[in-house]
Coordinates of C-alpha atoms in Angstrom, one line a residue:
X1 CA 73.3 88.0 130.5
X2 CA 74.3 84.9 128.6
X3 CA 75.7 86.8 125.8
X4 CA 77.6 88.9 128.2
X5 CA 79.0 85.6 130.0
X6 CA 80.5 84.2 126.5
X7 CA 82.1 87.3 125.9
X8 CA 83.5 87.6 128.9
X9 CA 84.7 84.3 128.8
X10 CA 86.2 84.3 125.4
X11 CA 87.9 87.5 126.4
X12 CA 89.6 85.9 129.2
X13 CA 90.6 82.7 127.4
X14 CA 92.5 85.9 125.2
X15 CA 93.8 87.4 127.5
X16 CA 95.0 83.9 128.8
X17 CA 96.5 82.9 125.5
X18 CA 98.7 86.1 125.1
X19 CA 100.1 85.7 128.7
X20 CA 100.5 82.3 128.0
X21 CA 102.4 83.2 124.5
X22 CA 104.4 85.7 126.6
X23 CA 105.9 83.6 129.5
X24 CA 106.7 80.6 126.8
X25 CA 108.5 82.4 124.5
X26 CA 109.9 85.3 126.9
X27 CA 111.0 82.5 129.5
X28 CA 113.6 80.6 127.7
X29 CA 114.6 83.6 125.8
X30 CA 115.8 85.7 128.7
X31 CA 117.9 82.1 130.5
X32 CA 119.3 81.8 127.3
X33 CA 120.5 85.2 127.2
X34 CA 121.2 85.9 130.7
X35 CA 121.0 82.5 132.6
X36 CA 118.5 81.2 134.6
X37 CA 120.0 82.8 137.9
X38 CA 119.6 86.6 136.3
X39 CA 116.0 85.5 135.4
X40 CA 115.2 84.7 138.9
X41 CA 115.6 88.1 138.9
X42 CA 112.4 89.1 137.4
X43 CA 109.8 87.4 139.1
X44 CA 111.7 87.9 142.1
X45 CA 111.9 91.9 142.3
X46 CA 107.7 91.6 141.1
X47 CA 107.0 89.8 144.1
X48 CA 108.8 92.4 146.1
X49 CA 107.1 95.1 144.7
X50 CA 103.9 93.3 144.6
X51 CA 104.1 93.7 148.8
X52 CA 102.8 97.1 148.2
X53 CA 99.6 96.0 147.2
X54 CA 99.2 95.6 150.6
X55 CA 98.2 99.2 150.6
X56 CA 96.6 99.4 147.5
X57 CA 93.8 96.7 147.7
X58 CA 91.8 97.7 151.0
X59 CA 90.3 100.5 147.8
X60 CA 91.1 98.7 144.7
X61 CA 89.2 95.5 146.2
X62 CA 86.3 96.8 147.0
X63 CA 85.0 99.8 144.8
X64 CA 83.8 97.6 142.0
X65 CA 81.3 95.9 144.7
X66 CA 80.0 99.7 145.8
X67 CA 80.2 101.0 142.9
X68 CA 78.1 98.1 141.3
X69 CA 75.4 98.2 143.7
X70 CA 75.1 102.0 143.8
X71 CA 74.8 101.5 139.5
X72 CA 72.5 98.3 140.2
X73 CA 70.1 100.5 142.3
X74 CA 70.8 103.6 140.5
X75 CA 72.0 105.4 143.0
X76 CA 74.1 107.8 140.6
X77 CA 74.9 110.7 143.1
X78 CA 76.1 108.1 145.4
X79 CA 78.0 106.3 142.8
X80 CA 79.8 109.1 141.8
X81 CA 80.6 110.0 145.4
X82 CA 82.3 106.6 145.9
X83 CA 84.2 107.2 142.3
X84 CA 85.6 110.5 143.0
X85 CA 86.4 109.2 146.8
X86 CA 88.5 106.8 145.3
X87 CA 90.1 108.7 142.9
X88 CA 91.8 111.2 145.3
X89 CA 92.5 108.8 147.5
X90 CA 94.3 107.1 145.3
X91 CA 96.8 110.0 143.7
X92 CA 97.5 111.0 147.5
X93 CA 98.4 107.2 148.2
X94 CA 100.4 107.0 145.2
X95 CA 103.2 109.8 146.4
X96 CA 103.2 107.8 150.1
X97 CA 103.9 104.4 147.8
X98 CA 106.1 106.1 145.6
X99 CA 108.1 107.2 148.1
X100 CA 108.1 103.5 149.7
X101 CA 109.4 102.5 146.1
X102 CA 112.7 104.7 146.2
X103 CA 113.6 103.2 150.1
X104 CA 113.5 99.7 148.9
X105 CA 115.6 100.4 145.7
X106 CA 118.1 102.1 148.0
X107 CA 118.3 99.2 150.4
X108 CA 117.2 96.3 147.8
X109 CA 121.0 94.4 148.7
X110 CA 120.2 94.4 152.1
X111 CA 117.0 92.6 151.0
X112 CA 117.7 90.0 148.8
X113 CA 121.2 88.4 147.6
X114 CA 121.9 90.0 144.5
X115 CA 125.3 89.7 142.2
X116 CA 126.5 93.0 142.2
X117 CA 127.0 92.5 138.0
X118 CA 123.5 92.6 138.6
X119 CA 122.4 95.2 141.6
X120 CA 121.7 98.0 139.3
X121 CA 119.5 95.7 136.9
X122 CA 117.2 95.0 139.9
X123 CA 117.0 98.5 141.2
X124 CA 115.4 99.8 137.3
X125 CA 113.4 96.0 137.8
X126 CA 111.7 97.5 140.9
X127 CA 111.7 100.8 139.8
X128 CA 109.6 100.1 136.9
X129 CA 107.4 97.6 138.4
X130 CA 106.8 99.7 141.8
X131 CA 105.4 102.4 139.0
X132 CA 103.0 99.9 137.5
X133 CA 101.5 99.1 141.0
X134 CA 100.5 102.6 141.4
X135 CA 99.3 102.4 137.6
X136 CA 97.5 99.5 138.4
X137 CA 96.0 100.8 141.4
X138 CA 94.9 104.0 139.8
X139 CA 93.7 102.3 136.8
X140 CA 91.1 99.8 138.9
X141 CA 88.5 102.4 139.9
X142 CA 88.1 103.3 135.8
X143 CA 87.3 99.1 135.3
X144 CA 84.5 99.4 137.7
X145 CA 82.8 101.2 134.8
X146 CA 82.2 98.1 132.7
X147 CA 82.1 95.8 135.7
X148 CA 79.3 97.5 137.1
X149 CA 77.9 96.8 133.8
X150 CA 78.4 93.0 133.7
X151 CA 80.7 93.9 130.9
X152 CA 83.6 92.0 131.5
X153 CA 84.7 90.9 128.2
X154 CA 85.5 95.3 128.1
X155 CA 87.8 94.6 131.2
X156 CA 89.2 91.4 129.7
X157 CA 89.6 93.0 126.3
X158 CA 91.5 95.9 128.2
X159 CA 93.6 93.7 129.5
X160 CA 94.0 91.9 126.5
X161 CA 95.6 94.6 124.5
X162 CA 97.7 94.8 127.3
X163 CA 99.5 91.9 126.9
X164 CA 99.8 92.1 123.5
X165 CA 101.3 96.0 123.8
X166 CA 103.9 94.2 127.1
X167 CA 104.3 91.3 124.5
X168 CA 105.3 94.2 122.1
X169 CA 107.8 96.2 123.7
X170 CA 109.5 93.3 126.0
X171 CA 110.0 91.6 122.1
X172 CA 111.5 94.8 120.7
X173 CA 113.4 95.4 124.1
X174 CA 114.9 92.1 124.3
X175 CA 115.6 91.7 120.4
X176 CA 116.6 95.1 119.5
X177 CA 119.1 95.8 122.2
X178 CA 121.4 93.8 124.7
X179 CA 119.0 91.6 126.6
X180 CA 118.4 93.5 130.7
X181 CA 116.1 92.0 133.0
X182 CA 114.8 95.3 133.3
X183 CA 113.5 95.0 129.9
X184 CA 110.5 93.1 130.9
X185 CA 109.3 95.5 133.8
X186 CA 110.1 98.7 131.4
X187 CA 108.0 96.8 128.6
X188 CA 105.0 96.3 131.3
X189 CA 104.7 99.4 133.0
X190 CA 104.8 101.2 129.3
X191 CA 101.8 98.9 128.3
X192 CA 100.2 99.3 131.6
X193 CA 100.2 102.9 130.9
X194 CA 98.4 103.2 127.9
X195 CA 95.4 100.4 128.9
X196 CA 95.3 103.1 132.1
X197 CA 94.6 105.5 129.5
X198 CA 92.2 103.5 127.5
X199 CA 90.7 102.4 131.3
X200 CA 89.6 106.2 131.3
X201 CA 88.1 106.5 127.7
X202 CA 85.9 103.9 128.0
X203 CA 84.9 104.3 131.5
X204 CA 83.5 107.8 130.1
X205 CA 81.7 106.2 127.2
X206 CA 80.1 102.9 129.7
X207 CA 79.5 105.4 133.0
X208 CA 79.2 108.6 131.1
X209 CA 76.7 110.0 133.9
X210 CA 79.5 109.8 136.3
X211 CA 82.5 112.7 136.6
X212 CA 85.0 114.0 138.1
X213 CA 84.2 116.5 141.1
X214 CA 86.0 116.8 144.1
X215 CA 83.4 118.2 146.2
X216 CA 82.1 114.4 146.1
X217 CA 85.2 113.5 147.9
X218 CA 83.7 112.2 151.4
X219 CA 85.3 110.7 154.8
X220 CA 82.0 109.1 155.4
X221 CA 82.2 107.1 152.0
X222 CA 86.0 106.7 152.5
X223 CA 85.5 105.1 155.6
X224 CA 83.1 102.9 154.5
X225 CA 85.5 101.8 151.6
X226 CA 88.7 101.2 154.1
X227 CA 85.9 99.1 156.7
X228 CA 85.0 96.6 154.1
X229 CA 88.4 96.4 152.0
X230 CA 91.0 96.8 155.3
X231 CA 89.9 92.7 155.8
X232 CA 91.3 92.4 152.5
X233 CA 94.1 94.2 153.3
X234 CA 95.2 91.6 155.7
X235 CA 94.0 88.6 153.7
X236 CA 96.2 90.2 151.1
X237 CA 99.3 89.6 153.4
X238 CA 98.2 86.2 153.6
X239 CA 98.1 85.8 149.6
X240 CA 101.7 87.2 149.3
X241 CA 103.0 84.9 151.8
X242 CA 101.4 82.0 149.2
X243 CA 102.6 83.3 146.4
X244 CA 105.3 86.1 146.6
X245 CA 107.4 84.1 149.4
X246 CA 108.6 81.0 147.6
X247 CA 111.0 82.7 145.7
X248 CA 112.2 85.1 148.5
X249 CA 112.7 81.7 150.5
X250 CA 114.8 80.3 147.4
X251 CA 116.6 83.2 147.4
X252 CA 117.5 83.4 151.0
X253 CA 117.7 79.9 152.2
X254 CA 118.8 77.8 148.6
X255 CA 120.5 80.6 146.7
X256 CA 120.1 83.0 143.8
X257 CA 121.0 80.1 141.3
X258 CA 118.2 77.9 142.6
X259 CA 115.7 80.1 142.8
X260 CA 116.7 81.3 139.6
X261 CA 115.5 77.7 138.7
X262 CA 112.5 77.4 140.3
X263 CA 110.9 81.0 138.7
X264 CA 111.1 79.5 135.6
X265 CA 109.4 75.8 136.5
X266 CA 107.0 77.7 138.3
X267 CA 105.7 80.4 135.2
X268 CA 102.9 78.1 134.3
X269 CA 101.3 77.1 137.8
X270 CA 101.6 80.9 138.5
X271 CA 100.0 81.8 135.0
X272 CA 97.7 79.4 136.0
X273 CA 96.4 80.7 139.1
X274 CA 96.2 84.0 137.3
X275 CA 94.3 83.0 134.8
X276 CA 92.0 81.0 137.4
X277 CA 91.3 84.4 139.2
X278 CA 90.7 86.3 136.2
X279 CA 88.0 83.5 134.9
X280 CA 86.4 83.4 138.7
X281 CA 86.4 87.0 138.1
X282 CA 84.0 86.8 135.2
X283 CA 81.3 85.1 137.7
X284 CA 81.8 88.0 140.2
X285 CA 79.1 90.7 138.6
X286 CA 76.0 88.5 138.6
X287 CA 77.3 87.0 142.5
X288 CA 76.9 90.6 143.6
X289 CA 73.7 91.9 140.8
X290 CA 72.0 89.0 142.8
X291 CA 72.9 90.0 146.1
X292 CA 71.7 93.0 145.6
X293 CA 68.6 91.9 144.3
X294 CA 68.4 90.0 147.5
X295 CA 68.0 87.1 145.3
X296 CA 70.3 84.6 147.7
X297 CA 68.4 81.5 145.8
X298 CA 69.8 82.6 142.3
X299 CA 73.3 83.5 143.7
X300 CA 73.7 79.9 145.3
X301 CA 72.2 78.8 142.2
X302 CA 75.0 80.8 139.8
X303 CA 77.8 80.0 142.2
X304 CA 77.7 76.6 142.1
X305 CA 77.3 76.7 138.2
X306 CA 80.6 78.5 138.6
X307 CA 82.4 76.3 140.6
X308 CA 81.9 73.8 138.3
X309 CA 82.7 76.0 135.1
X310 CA 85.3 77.0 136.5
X311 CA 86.6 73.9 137.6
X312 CA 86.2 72.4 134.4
X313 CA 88.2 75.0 132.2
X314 CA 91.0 74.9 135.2
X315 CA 91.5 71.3 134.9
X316 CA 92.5 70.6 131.6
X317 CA 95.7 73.1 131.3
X318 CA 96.5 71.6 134.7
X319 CA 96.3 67.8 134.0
X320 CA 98.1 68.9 130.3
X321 CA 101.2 70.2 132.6
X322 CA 101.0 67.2 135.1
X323 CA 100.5 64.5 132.4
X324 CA 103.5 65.8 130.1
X325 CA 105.6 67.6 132.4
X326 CA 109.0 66.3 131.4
X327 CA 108.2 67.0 127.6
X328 CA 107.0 70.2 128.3
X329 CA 110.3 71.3 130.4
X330 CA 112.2 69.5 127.7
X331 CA 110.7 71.4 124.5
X332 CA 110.4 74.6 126.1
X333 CA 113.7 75.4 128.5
X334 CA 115.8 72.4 127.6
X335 CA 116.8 69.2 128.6
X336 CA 118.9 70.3 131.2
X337 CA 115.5 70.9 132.7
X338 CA 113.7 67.7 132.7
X339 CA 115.0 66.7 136.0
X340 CA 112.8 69.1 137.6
X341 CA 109.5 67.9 136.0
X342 CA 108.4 66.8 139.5
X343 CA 108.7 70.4 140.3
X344 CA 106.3 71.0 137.7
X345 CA 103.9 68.2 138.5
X346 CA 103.7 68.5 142.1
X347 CA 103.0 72.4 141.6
X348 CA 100.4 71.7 139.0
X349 CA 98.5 68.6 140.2
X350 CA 96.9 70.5 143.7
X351 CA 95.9 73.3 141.5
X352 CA 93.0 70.8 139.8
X353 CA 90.6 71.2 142.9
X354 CA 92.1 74.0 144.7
X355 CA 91.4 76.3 142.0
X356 CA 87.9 75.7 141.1
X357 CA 86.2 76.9 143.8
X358 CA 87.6 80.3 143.2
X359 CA 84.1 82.3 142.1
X360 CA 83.2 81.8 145.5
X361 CA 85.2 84.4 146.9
X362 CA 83.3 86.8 145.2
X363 CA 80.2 85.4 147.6
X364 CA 82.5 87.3 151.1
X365 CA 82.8 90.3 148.2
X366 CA 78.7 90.2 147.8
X367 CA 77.8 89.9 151.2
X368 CA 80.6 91.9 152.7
X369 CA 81.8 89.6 154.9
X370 CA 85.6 89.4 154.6
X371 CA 86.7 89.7 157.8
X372 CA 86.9 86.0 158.8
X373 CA 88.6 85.1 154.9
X374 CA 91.0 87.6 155.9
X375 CA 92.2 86.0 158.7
X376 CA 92.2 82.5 157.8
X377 CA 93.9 83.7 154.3
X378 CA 96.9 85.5 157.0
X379 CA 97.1 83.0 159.4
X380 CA 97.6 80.3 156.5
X381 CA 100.1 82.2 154.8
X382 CA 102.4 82.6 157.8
X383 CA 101.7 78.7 158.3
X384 CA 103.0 78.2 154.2
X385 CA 105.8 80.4 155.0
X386 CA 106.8 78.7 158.1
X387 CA 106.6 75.3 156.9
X388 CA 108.3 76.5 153.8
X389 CA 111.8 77.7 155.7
X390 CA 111.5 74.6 157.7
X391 CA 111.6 71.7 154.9
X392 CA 113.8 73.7 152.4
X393 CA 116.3 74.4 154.7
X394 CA 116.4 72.1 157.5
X395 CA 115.1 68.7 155.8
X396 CA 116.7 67.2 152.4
X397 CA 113.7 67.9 150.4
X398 CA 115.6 72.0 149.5
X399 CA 113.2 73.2 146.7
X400 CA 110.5 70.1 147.3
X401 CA 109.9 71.7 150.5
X402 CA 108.5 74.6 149.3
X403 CA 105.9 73.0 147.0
X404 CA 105.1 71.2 150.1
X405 CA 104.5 73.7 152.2
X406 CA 102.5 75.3 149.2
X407 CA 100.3 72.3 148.5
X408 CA 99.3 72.0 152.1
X409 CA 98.6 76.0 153.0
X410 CA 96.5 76.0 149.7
X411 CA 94.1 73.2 150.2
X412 CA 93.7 74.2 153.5
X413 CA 92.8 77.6 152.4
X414 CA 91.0 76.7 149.3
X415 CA 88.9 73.4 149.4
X416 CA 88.2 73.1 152.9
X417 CA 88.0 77.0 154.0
X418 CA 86.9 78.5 151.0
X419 CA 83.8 76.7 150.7
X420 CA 82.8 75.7 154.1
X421 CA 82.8 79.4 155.1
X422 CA 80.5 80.2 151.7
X423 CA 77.8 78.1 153.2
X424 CA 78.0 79.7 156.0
X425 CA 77.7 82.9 155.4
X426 CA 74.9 82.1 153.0
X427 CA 73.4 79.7 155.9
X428 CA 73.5 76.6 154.0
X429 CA 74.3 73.0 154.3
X430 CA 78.2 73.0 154.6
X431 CA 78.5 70.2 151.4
X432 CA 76.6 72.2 149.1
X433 CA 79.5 74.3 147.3
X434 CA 81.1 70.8 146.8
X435 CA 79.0 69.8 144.3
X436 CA 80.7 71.2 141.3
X437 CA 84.2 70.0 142.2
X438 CA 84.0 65.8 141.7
X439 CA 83.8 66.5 138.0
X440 CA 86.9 68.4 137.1
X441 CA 88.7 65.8 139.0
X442 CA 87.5 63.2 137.1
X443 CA 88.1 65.3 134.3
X444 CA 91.6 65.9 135.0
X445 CA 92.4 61.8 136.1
X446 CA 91.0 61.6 132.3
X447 CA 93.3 64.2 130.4
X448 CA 96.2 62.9 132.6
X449 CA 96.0 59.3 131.6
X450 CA 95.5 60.3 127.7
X451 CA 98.8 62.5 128.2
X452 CA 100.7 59.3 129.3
X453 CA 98.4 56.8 126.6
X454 CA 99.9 59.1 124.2
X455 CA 103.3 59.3 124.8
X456 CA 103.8 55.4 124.4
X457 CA 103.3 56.3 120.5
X458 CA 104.3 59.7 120.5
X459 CA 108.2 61.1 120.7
X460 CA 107.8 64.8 121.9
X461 CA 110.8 66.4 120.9
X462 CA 109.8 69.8 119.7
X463 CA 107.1 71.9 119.3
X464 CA 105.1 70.2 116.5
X465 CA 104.5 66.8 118.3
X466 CA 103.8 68.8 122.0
X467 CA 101.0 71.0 120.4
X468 CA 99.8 68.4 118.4
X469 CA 99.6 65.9 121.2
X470 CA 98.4 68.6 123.4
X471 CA 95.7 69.5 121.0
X472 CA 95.0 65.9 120.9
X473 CA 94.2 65.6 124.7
X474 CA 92.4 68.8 124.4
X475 CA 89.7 67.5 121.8
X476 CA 89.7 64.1 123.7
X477 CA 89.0 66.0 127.1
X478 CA 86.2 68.4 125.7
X479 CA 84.7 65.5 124.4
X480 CA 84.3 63.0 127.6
X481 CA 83.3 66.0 129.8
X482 CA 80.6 66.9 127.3
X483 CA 79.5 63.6 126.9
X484 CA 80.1 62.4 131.0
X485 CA 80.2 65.9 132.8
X486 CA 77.8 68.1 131.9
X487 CA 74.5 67.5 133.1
X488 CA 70.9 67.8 130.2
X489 CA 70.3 71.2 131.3
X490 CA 73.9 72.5 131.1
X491 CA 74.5 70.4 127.5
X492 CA 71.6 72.5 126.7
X493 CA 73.0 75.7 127.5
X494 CA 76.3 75.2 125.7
X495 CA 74.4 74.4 122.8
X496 CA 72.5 77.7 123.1
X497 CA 75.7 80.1 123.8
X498 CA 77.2 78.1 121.0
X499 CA 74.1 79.1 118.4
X500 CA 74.1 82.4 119.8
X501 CA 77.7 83.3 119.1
X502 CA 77.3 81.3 115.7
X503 CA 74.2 84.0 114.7

């Protein structure tokens, strides 16, 4: 189990590094080539499109929990009742989606404002992307092969070659032809493609007991699905309305030029948060294994451990982007930029201790109880979306706003729901899944103040000196948290995972 959480781990610091090596380089590449208001563009029409996952994740949510436990108690006739339940579920729902694809690209200027230079750009943008929702939707029941498994680092190294095939083709794309913003959705829908493809080979090779028969297609089992994953569903209208709506409310209220502007500032907090789920993710297998082991003392146990790792890892990209924000903007889109760092910071800092608490989510998962989450997770998003017309567009603070209204949905949601309601459900003391989140903080209040120590002596003014400084603050911040952080038995651990990867 150990070996299998370092691998998973190093897979998804990969997978993190090639998405992070994506949105640096393809970022100021596609504003320098189109302008920041035709990037907008991108994340923009991905957001849209990301509304039909709406209909996707009440399935796509929840079949690597029954699918693990069916494995776990090896159940394989019902295991393979559940996979081939989802899988004709999901092609019929594709050609409903599909069809929801075409109306919006008929009707996408009625949506959104768009520059008609640009309206035809944005309808290939959503066409493309709308196809890699139904990819990815498909593509989820084959990656509860490996998760079942506890073999994440498959999953993350999947995903991994996935980014480096988008990385591929949006680089050829861009380079070899006259720059479109439709580039970048082509390039990820080809690459999502072929990991769906490689999804299927080595689902085969992990599950190979498991295959495709339609007379295992059952209402019962579909039903069961839809009851525990339609909470989702809802609390997955909630999540768009955090993330998808503060460029929609750009859009509308500030204009496509300002939005424009805030996609790009806001590339790394997002790739953040993605990166954040995907390593909360990693935690998720042994949640539910010990849930259905009915060991609840091990999963409190591992959770908290999570919290804490989690945290930890979380905190140092976070502080690095609060700490030298106005370098980073400065080095990477220009200095026309730099203006905005508060953008940056005050989009970053929240993240430290909203984020760590993340692998608890997987506890609602384990314990199938996600109606609640999925209310709270709606009824804050409407409140972020609310507060977010009201302060861009009828107070002074315009783009300010939104990161207000942000900040204050998402610790709501995250450091006061999130773990409150764990302890609930797992009937214990409402502090206890607070007990991993002090030390990233401190951790971060550390990296921070070495960013700013630093650039007293240091000039950042192009790549060499911000890597260098940031690889600085990164040996300086692994070292205090091993030295003030960690705890004996954890310092142990590492040590261990560290001699076991070494061997």
């Amino acid at each position: 189990m150990k070996h299998n959480l370092v691998y998973n781990l190093g897979a998804a610091f990969i997978t993190f590094f090639l998405s992070a090596f994506i949105t640096f380089w393809m970022t100021p590449y596609i504003i320098s080539n189109l302008g920041s208001e035709a990037y907008g563009f991108i994340p923009l029409t991905q957001n849209l499109i990301s509304i039909l996952s709406v209909l996707t994740v009440a399935l796509s949510s929840v079949i690597a929990r029954f699918f693990t436990v069916a494995i776990t108690q090896e159940s394989y006739y019902k295991a393979e009742g559940y996979f081939n339940t989802y899988l004709i579920t999901s092609l019929v729902g594709s050609v409903f989606i599909f069809s929801l694809i075409v109306v919006a690209i008929i009707y996408i200027d009625k949506l959104i404002n768009v520059p008609l230079n640009l309206l035809n750009d944005v309808r290939l943008a959503l066409l493309f992307s709308g196809t890699l929702v139904i990819i990815t939707f498909i593509k989820s029941l084959f990656l509860a092969g490996p998760f079942s498994q506890n073999k994440l680092y498959i999953t993350k190294g999947i995903e991994a070659s996935n980014a480096i095939l988008k990385a591929l083709f949006i680089i050829v794309l861009l380079t070899i032809l006259t720059p479109k913003i439709w580039y970048v959705n082509l390039g990820a829908m080809i690459a999502g493609l072929i990991s769906l493809f490689i999804s299927i080979y080595i689902f085969k090779k992990v599950i190979p007991k498991i295959s495709l028969n339609t007379k295992s297609f059952s209402f019962k089992k579909l039903k069961e699905l839809l009851s525990a994953g339609a909470w989702n569903s809802i609390g997955q209208i909630g999540v768009l309305l955090f993330l998808a709506i503060e460029l929609l409310v750009a859009n509308n209220v500030l204009g496509a030029t300002k939005a424009g502007i805030y996609a790009a500032i806001i590339q790394l907090p997002l790739l953040l948060r993605t990166i954040a789920s995907i390593i909360a993710g990693v935690f998720a297998p042994v949640i539910i294994k010990n849930y259905a082991n009915n060991n609840m003392n091990g999963l409190i146990i591992y959770s908290n451990k999570a919290v804490k790792l989690n945290g930890l890892l979380i905190a140092l990209p976070a502080a690095l982007m609060c700490g030298m924000a106005g370098a980073i903007l400065d080095v990477w889109l220009g200095p026309e930029f730099i203006e905005y760092k508060w953008l940056l910071i005050l989009n970053s800092a929240y993240l430290i201790f909203t984020l760590s608490v993340l692998p608890l989510t997987h506890i609602y998962t384990a314990v199938n109880r996600l109606r609640v989450p999925g209310i709270v997770t709606l009824f804050l998003g409407f409140l972020n979306l609310i507060l977010a017309v009201y302060l861009a567009g009828y107070t002074v603070l315009g783009l300010y706003g939104i990161v207000l209204a942000g900040s204050i949905a998402l610790i709501l949601k995250n450091f006061l729901f999130i773990p409150l309601y764990s302890s609930y459900i797992t009937k214990q003391q409402f502090s206890i899944y607070y007990k991993g989140v002090l030390q990233p903080i401190i951790g971060a209040l550390f990296a921070v103040g070495l960013c700013i120590f630093l650039q007293m002596y240091i000039d950042i003014t192009g790549w060499g000196a911000l890597i260098s400084t940031g690889i600085i603050v990164t040996l300086g911040y692994l070292i205090f948290s091993y030295v003030l952080l960690l705890n004996r038995e954890e310092k142990q651990i590492l040590i261990n995972l560290i001699r076991s990867i070494v061997k």
